[in-house]
Coordinates of C-alpha atoms and ligand atoms in Angstrom, one line a residue:
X327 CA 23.8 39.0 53.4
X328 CA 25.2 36.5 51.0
X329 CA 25.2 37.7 47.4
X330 CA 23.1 36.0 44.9
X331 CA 25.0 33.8 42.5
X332 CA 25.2 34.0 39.2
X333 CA 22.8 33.0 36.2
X334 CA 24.7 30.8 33.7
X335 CA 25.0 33.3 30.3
X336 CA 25.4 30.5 28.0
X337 CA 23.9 30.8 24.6
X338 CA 21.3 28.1 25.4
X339 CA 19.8 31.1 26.8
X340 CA 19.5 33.0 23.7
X341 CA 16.6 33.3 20.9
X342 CA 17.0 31.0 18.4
X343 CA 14.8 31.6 15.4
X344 CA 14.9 30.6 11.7
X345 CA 13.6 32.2 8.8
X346 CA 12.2 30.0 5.7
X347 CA 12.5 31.9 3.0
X348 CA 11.8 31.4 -1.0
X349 CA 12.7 32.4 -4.2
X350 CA 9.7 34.0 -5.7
X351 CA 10.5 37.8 -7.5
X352 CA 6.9 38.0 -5.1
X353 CA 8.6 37.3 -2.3
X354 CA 11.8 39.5 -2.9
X355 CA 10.3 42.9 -1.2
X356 CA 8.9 40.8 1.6
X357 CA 12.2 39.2 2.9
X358 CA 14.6 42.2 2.5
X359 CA 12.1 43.8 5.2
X360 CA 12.3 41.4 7.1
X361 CA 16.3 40.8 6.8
X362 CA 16.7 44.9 7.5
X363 CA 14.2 44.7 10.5
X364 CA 16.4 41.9 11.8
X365 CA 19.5 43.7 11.4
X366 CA 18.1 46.4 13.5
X367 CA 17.3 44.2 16.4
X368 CA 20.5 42.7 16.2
X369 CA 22.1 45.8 16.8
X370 CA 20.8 46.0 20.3
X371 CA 19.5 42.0 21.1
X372 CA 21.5 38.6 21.3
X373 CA 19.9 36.2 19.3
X374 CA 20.3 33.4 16.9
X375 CA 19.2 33.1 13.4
X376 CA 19.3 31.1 10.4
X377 CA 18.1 31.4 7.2
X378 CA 16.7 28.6 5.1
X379 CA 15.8 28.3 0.9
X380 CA 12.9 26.4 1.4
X381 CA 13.4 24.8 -2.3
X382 CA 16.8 23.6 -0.9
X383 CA 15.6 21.7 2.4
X384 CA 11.8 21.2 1.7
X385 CA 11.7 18.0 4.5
X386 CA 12.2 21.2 6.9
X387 CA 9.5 23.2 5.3
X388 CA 7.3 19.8 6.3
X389 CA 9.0 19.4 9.4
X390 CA 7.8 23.0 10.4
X391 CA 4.0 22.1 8.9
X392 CA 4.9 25.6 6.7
X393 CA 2.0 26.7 5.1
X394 CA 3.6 30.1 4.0
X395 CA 6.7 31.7 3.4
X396 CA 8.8 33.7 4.0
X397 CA 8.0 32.4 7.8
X398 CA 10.3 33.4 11.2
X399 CA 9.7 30.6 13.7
X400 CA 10.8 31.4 17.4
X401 CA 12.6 27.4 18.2
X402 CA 14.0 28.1 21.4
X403 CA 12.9 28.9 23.9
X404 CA 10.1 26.7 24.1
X405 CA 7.3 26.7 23.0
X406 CA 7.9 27.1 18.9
X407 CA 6.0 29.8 17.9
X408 CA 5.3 30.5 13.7
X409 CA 4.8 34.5 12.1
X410 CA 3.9 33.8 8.7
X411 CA 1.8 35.8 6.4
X412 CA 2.1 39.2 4.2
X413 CA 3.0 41.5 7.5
X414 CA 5.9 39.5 9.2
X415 CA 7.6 42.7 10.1
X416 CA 4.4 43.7 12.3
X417 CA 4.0 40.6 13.8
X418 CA 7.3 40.7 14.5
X419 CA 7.5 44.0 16.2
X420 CA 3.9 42.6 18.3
X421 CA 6.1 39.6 19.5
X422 CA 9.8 40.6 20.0
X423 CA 9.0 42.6 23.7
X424 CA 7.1 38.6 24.7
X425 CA 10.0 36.7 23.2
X426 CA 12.4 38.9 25.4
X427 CA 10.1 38.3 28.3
X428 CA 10.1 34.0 27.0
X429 CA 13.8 34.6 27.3
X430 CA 14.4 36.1 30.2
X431 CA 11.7 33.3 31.9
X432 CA 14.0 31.2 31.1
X433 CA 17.3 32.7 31.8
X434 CA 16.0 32.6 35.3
X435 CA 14.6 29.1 35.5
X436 CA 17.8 27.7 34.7
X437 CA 19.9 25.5 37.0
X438 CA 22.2 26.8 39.0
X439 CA 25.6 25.4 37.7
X440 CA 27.3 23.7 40.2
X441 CA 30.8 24.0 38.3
X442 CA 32.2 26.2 36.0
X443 CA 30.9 25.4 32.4
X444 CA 32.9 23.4 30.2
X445 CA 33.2 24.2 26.8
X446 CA 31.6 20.9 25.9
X447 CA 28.1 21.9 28.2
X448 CA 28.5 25.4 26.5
X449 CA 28.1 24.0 23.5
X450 CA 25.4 21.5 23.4
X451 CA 23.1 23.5 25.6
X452 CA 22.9 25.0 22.5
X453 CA 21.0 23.0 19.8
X454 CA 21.6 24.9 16.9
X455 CA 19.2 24.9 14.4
X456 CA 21.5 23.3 11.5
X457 CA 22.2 20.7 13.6
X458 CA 18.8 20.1 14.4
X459 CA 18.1 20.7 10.6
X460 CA 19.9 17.6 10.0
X461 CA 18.7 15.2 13.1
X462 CA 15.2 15.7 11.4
X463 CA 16.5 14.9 8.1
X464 CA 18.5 12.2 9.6
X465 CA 15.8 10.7 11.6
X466 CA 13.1 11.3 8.7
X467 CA 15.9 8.9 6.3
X468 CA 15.5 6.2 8.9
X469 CA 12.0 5.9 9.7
X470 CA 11.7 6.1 5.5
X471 CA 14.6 3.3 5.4
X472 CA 12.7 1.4 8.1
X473 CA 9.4 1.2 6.3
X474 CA 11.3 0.3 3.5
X475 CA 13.0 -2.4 4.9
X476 CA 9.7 -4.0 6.4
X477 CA 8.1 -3.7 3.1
X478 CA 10.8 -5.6 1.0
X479 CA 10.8 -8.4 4.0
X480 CA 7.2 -9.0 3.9
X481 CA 7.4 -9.3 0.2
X482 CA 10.2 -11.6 0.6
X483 CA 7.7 -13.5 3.1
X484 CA 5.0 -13.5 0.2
X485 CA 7.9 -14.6 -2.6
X486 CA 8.8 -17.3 -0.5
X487 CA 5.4 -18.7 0.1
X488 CA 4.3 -18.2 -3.4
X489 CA 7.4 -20.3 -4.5
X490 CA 6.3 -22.9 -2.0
X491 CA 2.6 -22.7 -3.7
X492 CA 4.0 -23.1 -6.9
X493 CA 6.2 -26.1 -6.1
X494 CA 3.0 -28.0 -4.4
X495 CA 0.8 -26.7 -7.6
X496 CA 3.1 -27.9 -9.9
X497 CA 3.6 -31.7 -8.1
X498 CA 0.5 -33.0 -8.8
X499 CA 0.2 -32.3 -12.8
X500 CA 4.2 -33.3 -12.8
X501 CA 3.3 -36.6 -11.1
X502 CA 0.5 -36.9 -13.6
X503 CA 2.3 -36.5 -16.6
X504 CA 5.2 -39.1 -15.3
X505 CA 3.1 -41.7 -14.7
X506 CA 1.7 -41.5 -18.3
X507 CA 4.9 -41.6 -19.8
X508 CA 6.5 -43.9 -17.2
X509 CA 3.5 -46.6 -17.9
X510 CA 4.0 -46.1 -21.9
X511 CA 7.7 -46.9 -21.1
X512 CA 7.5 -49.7 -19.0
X513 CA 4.7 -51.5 -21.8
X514 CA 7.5 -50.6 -24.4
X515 CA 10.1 -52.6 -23.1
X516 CA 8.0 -55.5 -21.9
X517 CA 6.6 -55.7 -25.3
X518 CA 10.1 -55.6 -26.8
X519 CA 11.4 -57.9 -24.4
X520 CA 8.4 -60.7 -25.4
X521 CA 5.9 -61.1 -22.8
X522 CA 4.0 -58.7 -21.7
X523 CA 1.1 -56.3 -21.6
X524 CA 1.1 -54.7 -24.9
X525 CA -1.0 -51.0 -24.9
X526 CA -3.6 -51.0 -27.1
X527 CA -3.5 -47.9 -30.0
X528 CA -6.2 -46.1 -28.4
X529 CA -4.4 -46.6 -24.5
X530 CA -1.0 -45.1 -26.0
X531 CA -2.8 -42.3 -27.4
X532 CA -4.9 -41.9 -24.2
X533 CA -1.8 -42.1 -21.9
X534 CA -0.2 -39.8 -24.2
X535 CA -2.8 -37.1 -24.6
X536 CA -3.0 -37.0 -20.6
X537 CA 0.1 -36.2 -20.3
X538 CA 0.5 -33.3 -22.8
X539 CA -2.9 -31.8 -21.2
X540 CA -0.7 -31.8 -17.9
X541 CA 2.4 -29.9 -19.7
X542 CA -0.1 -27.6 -20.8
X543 CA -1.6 -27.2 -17.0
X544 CA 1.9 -26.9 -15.7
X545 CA 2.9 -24.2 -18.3
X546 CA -0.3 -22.0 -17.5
X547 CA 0.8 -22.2 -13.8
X548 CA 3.8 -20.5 -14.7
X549 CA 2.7 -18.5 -17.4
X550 CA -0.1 -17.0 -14.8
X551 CA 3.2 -16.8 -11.7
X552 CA 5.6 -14.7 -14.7
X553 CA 2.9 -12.5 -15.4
X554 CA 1.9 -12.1 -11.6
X555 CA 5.7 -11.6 -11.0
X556 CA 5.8 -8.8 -13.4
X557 CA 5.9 -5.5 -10.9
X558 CA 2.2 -5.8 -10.6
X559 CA 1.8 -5.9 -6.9
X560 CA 4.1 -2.6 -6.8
X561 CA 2.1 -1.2 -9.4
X562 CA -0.7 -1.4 -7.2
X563 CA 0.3 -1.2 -3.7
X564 CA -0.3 -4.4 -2.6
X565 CA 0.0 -4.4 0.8
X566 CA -0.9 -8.5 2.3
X567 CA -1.8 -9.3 6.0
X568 CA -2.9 -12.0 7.5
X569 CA -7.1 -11.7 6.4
X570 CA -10.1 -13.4 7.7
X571 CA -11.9 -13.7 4.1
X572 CA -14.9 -15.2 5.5
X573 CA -15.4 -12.4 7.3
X574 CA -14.8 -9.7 5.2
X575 CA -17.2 -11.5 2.5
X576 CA -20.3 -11.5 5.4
X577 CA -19.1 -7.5 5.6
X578 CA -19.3 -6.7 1.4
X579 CA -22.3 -9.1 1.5
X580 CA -23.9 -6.9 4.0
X581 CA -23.6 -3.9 2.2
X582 CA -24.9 -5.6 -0.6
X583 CA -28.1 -7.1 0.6
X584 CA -30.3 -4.2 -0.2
X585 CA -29.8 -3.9 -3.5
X586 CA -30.4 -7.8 -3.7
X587 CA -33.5 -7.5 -2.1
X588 CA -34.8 -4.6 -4.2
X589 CA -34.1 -6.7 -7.5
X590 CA -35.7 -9.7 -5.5
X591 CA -32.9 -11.9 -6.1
X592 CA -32.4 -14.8 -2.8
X593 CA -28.4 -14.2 -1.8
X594 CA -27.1 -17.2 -0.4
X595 CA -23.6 -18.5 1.3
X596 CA -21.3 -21.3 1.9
X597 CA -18.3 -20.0 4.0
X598 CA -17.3 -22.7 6.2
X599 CA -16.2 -21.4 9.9
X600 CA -12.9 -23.2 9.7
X601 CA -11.5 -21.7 6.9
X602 CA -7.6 -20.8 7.4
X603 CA -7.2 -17.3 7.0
X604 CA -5.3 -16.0 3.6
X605 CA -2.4 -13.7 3.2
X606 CA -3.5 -10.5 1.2
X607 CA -4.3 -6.7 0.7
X608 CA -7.6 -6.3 2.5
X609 CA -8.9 -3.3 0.5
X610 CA -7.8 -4.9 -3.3
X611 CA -10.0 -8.3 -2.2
X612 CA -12.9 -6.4 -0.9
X613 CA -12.5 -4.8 -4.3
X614 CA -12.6 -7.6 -6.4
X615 CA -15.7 -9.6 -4.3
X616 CA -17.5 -6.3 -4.6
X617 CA -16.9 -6.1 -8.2
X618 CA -18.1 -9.6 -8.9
X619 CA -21.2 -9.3 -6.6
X620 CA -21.9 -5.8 -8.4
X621 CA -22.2 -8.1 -11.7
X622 CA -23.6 -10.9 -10.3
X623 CA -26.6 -8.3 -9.1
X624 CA -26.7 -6.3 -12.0
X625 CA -26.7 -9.0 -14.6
X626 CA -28.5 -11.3 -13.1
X627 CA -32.3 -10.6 -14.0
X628 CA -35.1 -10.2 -11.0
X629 CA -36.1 -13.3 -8.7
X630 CA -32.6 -14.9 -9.4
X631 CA -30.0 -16.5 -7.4
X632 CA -27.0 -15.6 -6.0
X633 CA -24.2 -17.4 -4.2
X634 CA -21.0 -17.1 -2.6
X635 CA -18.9 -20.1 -1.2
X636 CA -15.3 -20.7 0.3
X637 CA -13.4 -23.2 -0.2
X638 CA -10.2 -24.6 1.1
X639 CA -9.0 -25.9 -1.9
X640 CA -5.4 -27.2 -1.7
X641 CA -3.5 -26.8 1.4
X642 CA -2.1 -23.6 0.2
X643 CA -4.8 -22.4 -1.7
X644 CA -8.3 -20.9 -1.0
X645 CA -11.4 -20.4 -3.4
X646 CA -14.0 -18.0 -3.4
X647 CA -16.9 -18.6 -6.2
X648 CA -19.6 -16.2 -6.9
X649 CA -22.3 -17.9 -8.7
X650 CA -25.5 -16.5 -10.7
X651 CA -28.3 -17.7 -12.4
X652 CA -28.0 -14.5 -15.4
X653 CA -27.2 -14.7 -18.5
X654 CA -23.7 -16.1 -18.3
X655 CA -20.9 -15.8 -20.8
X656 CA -20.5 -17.2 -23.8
X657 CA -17.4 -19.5 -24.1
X658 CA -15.8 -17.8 -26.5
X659 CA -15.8 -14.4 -24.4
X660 CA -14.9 -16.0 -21.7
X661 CA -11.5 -14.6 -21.7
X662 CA -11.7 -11.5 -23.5
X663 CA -14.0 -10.3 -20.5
X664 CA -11.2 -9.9 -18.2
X665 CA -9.6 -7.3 -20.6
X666 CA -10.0 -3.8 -19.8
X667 CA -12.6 -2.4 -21.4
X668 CA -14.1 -4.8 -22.8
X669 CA -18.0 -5.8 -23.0
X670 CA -20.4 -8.1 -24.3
X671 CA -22.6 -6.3 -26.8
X672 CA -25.3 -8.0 -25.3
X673 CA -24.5 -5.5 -22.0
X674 CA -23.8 -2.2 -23.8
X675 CA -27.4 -0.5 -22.4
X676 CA -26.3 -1.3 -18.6
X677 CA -24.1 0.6 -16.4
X678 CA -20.4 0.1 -16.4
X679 CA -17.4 0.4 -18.1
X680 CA -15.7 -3.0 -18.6
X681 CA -12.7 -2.2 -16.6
X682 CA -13.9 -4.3 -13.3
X683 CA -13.1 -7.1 -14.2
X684 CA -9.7 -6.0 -15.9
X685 CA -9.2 -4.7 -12.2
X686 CA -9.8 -7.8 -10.5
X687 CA -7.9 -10.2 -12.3
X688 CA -4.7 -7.4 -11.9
X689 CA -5.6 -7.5 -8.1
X690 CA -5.7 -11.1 -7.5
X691 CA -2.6 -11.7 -10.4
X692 CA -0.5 -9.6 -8.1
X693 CA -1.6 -11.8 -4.8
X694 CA -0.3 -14.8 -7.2
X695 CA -4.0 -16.5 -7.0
X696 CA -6.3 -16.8 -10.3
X697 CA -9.3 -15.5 -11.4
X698 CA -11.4 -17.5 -14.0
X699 CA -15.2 -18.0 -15.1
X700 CA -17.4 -21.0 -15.8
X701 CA -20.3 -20.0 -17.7
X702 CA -22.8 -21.3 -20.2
X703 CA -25.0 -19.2 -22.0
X704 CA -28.3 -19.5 -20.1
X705 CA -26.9 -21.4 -17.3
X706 CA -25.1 -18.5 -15.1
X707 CA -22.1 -17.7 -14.3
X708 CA -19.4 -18.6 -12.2
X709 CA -16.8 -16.5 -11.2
X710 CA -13.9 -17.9 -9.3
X711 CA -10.6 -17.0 -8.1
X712 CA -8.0 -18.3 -5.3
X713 CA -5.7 -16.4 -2.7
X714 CA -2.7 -18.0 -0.4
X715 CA -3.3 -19.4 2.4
X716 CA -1.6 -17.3 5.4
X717 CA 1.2 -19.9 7.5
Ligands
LIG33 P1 -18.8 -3.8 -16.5 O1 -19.7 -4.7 -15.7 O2 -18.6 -2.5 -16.0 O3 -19.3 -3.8 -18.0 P2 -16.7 -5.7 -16.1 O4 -15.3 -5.7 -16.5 O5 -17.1 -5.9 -14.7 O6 -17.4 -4.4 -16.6 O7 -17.4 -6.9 -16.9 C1 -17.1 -7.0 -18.3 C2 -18.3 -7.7 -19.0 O8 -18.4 -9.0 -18.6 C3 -19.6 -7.0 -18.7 O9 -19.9 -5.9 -19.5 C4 -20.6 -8.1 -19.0 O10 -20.8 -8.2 -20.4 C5 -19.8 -9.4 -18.6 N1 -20.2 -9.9 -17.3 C6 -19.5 -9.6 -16.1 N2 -20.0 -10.2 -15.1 C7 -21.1 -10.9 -15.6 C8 -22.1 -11.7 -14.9 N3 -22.1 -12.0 -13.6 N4 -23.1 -12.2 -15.7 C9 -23.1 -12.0 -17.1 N5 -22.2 -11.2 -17.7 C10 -21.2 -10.6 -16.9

C-alpha cells in the first residue's frame, strides 16, 4: 500500500488571532489575563498573534466593527470569529479546543502541493495580520481619496458652469450700459463736428441714468457670486445632481396639501412639463420650497391663494415663485427678512423662529441662484429664487 503523502506544514495553517487592546487603568487587570493565559497556550500550541493599541490604529478597531475591548479575534482560519466582553479568558478557554478543531479542518482540506514549497508560497500563504493591517488602511485611504476626488471634480463641474452663468448674466446689463454711453458719444462728436442730432438735457440724463442702473445690476451679480463663492456650499454640504424640480415641487406640494385645505386656502401651479432639469442638492431645495410654502400657509390668512410656478428664465437660469395673497412685506423689511432671526413684529404671536428664511437664502447662495421677495403691504407676497440649469 502506497503511503499517504504529506500535508503541507506551512504557517498558513496556523491560528492567526489579534488582540485589540486599550489603555484604560480599567482595562489593565483585564489584558494581563489574558496576555498570561496566552502565554500558557503558547507553551504547547502554534499560533499567531498580534497585539494592537486600539488608540494607535483606530481604522482597525472600525475595520473589526469593535464594540469592546480588550477583544481576541480568531482571522484565520476562516470564518473570523470576535471574544469580547468582561470574561475573555473564559470564552477563550470555551473556544480554543473548536479553534484547534477549525485548524486542523483546514490543515487537511489543503491542496496537495505538487512541488516542494518555495519560500516565496511559504510566505504569502501567510497573510499576516500587519500586513493586512495596512491593506485595510491602504485600501480605506483610496476609497477616501476617491470620494474626494469625485467631489472636487463635480465642484469644478458646478464652478465652471457658474462662470458660464455669470458671463451670459453679465452680457446683457454690459450691452445695456454700452449702448447708453456709446449713443451719448456718438451725439457728442456729431454735435461738435456741426450737424447732427444734438441730445436733449433730459435724453443725456436718461441715457446716463440707464446706464449707471446697469453698473449697479452688474455689481449685485457679482457681489451675490463673491458671497456665494465664500465656502458656503462646503459649509453646508452641498451636494448638486442633475434634479427634476418640477417634480420634486408636485412631491413638497403633496405633502402640503392638507394643511392648505384645513386653512381653506386654493393651492395652485404653473410648472411647465418641458422645463430643463437644474443642477443642485435635492434635500437643500426641497428645504427651501418647503420653507416658503410653510410661510406662504401660515401667513397667509383663511380662504387665500397660493401659487407656485416654474419658469425657464434665461437659458441658464430657472425660477421658482411662490406667491400669496397674506399680508406681504413691507418694503423696507424686505431685506432684513432674510437675516437670521429676524421677524416682523407684526408675526411675533405665530410659530417660528426667523431662521427659515436665513436658511434658504444660504441654501440657494451656495447653488449660485438668488433668492428675493416682491411684496406690497396688503398685496401678498412673492417669493422668488433661481437655480442652474443642468447641461
Ligand atoms: P419664521 O417664519 O419662522 O418667523 P422666516 O425666516 O421663515 O421665519 O421668516 C421671517 C419673517 O418674514 C417671518 O417672521 C414673517 O414676519 C416674514 N414672512 C416670511 N414669509 C412670509 C409670507 N409668506 N408672508 C408674510 N410674511 C412673511
Amino acid at each position: 500500500m502506497q503511503a499517504a503523502p504529506e500535508k503541507p506544514t506551512s504557517s498558513e495553517a496556523s491560528l492567526q488571532l489579534v488582540l485589540f487592546v486599550d489603555e484604560r487603568p480599567s482595562s489593565r487587570k483585564q489584558i494581563q489575563q489574558i496576555h498570561s493565559y496566552l502565554a500558557q497556550l503558547k507553551a504547547q500550541y502554534a499560533f499567531e498573534i498580534q497585539v494592537i493599541e486600539v488608540g494607535e490604529q483606530p481604522y482597525l478597531a472600525e475595520h473589526f466593527k469593535l464594540i469592546a475591548t480588550p477583544a481576541l479575534i480568531k482571522i484565520h482560519p476562516e470564518p473570523r470569529q470576535t471574544l469580547a466582553g468582561s470574561d475573555l479568558v473564559t470564552q477563550l478557554k470555551n473556544w480554543w479546543p473548536r479553534w484547534q478543531l477549525c485548524v486542523e479542518e483546514y490543515q487537511q482540506n489543503l491542496p496537495l502541493p505538487t512541488e516542494a514549497p518555495t519560500t516565496q508560497t511559504s510566505k504569502s500563504a501567510i497573510s499576516s495580520v500587519a500586513y493586512s493591517a495596512e491593506l485595510i488602511q491602504l485600501s480605506d485611504e483610496i476609497f477616501r481619496l476617491k470620494k474626494e476626488k469625485e467631489e472636487l471634480l463635480a465642484q469644478l463641474k458646478f464652478k465652471d458652469r457658474v462662470v458660464a452663468m455669470l458671463a451670459h448674466d453679465l452680457r446683457s446689463p454690459l450691452t445695456a450700459a454700452s449702448l447708453a454711453v456709446e449713443t451719448i458719444e456718438i451725439t457728442q462728436n456729431w454735435s461738435n463736428g456741426g450737424g447732427a442730432p444734438r441730445l436733449t438735457p433730459a435724453q443725456m440724463e436718461q441715457l446716463s441714468k440707464q446706464a449707471r442702473s446697469q453698473l449697479r445690476a452688474m455689481d449685485r451679480m457679482i457681489t451675490d457670486i463673491l458671497q456665494a463663492s465664500r465656502g458656503t456650499s462646503a459649509e453646508l454640504h452641498i451636494k448638486p445632481l442633475k434634479l427634476d424640480l418640477g417634480a420634486l415641487c408636485h412631491e413638497v406640494l403633496n405633502s402640503l396639501k392638507n394643511r392648505c385645505q384645513a386653512k381653506s386656502q386654493s393651492l395652485k401651479t404653473d410648472i411647465p412639463n418641458d422645463l430643463p432639469y437644474v443642477y443642485a442638492d435635492e434635500e437643500r431645495v426641497r428645504q427651501v420650497i418647503v420653507n416658503l410654502l410653510d410661510n406662504a400657509i401660515k401667513y397667509t390668512p383663511e380662504g387665500g391663494k397660493i401659487q407656485v410656478s416654474m419658469l425657464h428664465r434665461t437659458t441658464q437660469k430657472i425660477q421658482v415663485s411662490v406667491d400669496d395673497t397674506g399680508p406681504g412685506i413691507p418694503v423696507e423689511n424686505q431685506d432684513r427678512i432674510f437675516e437670521d432671526r429676524y421677524r416682523l413684529e407684526r408675526d411675533e404671536a405665530k410659530d417660528g423662529y426667523g431662521i427659515g428664511l436665513g436658511l434658504c437664502q444660504r441654501i440657494i447662495r451656495a447653488h449660485y441662484g438668488r433668492i428675493w421677495v416682491d411684496s406690497a403691504s396688503d398685496k401678498g407676497s412673492s417669493f422668488h429664487f433661481t437655480l442652474p440649469v443642468y447641461r
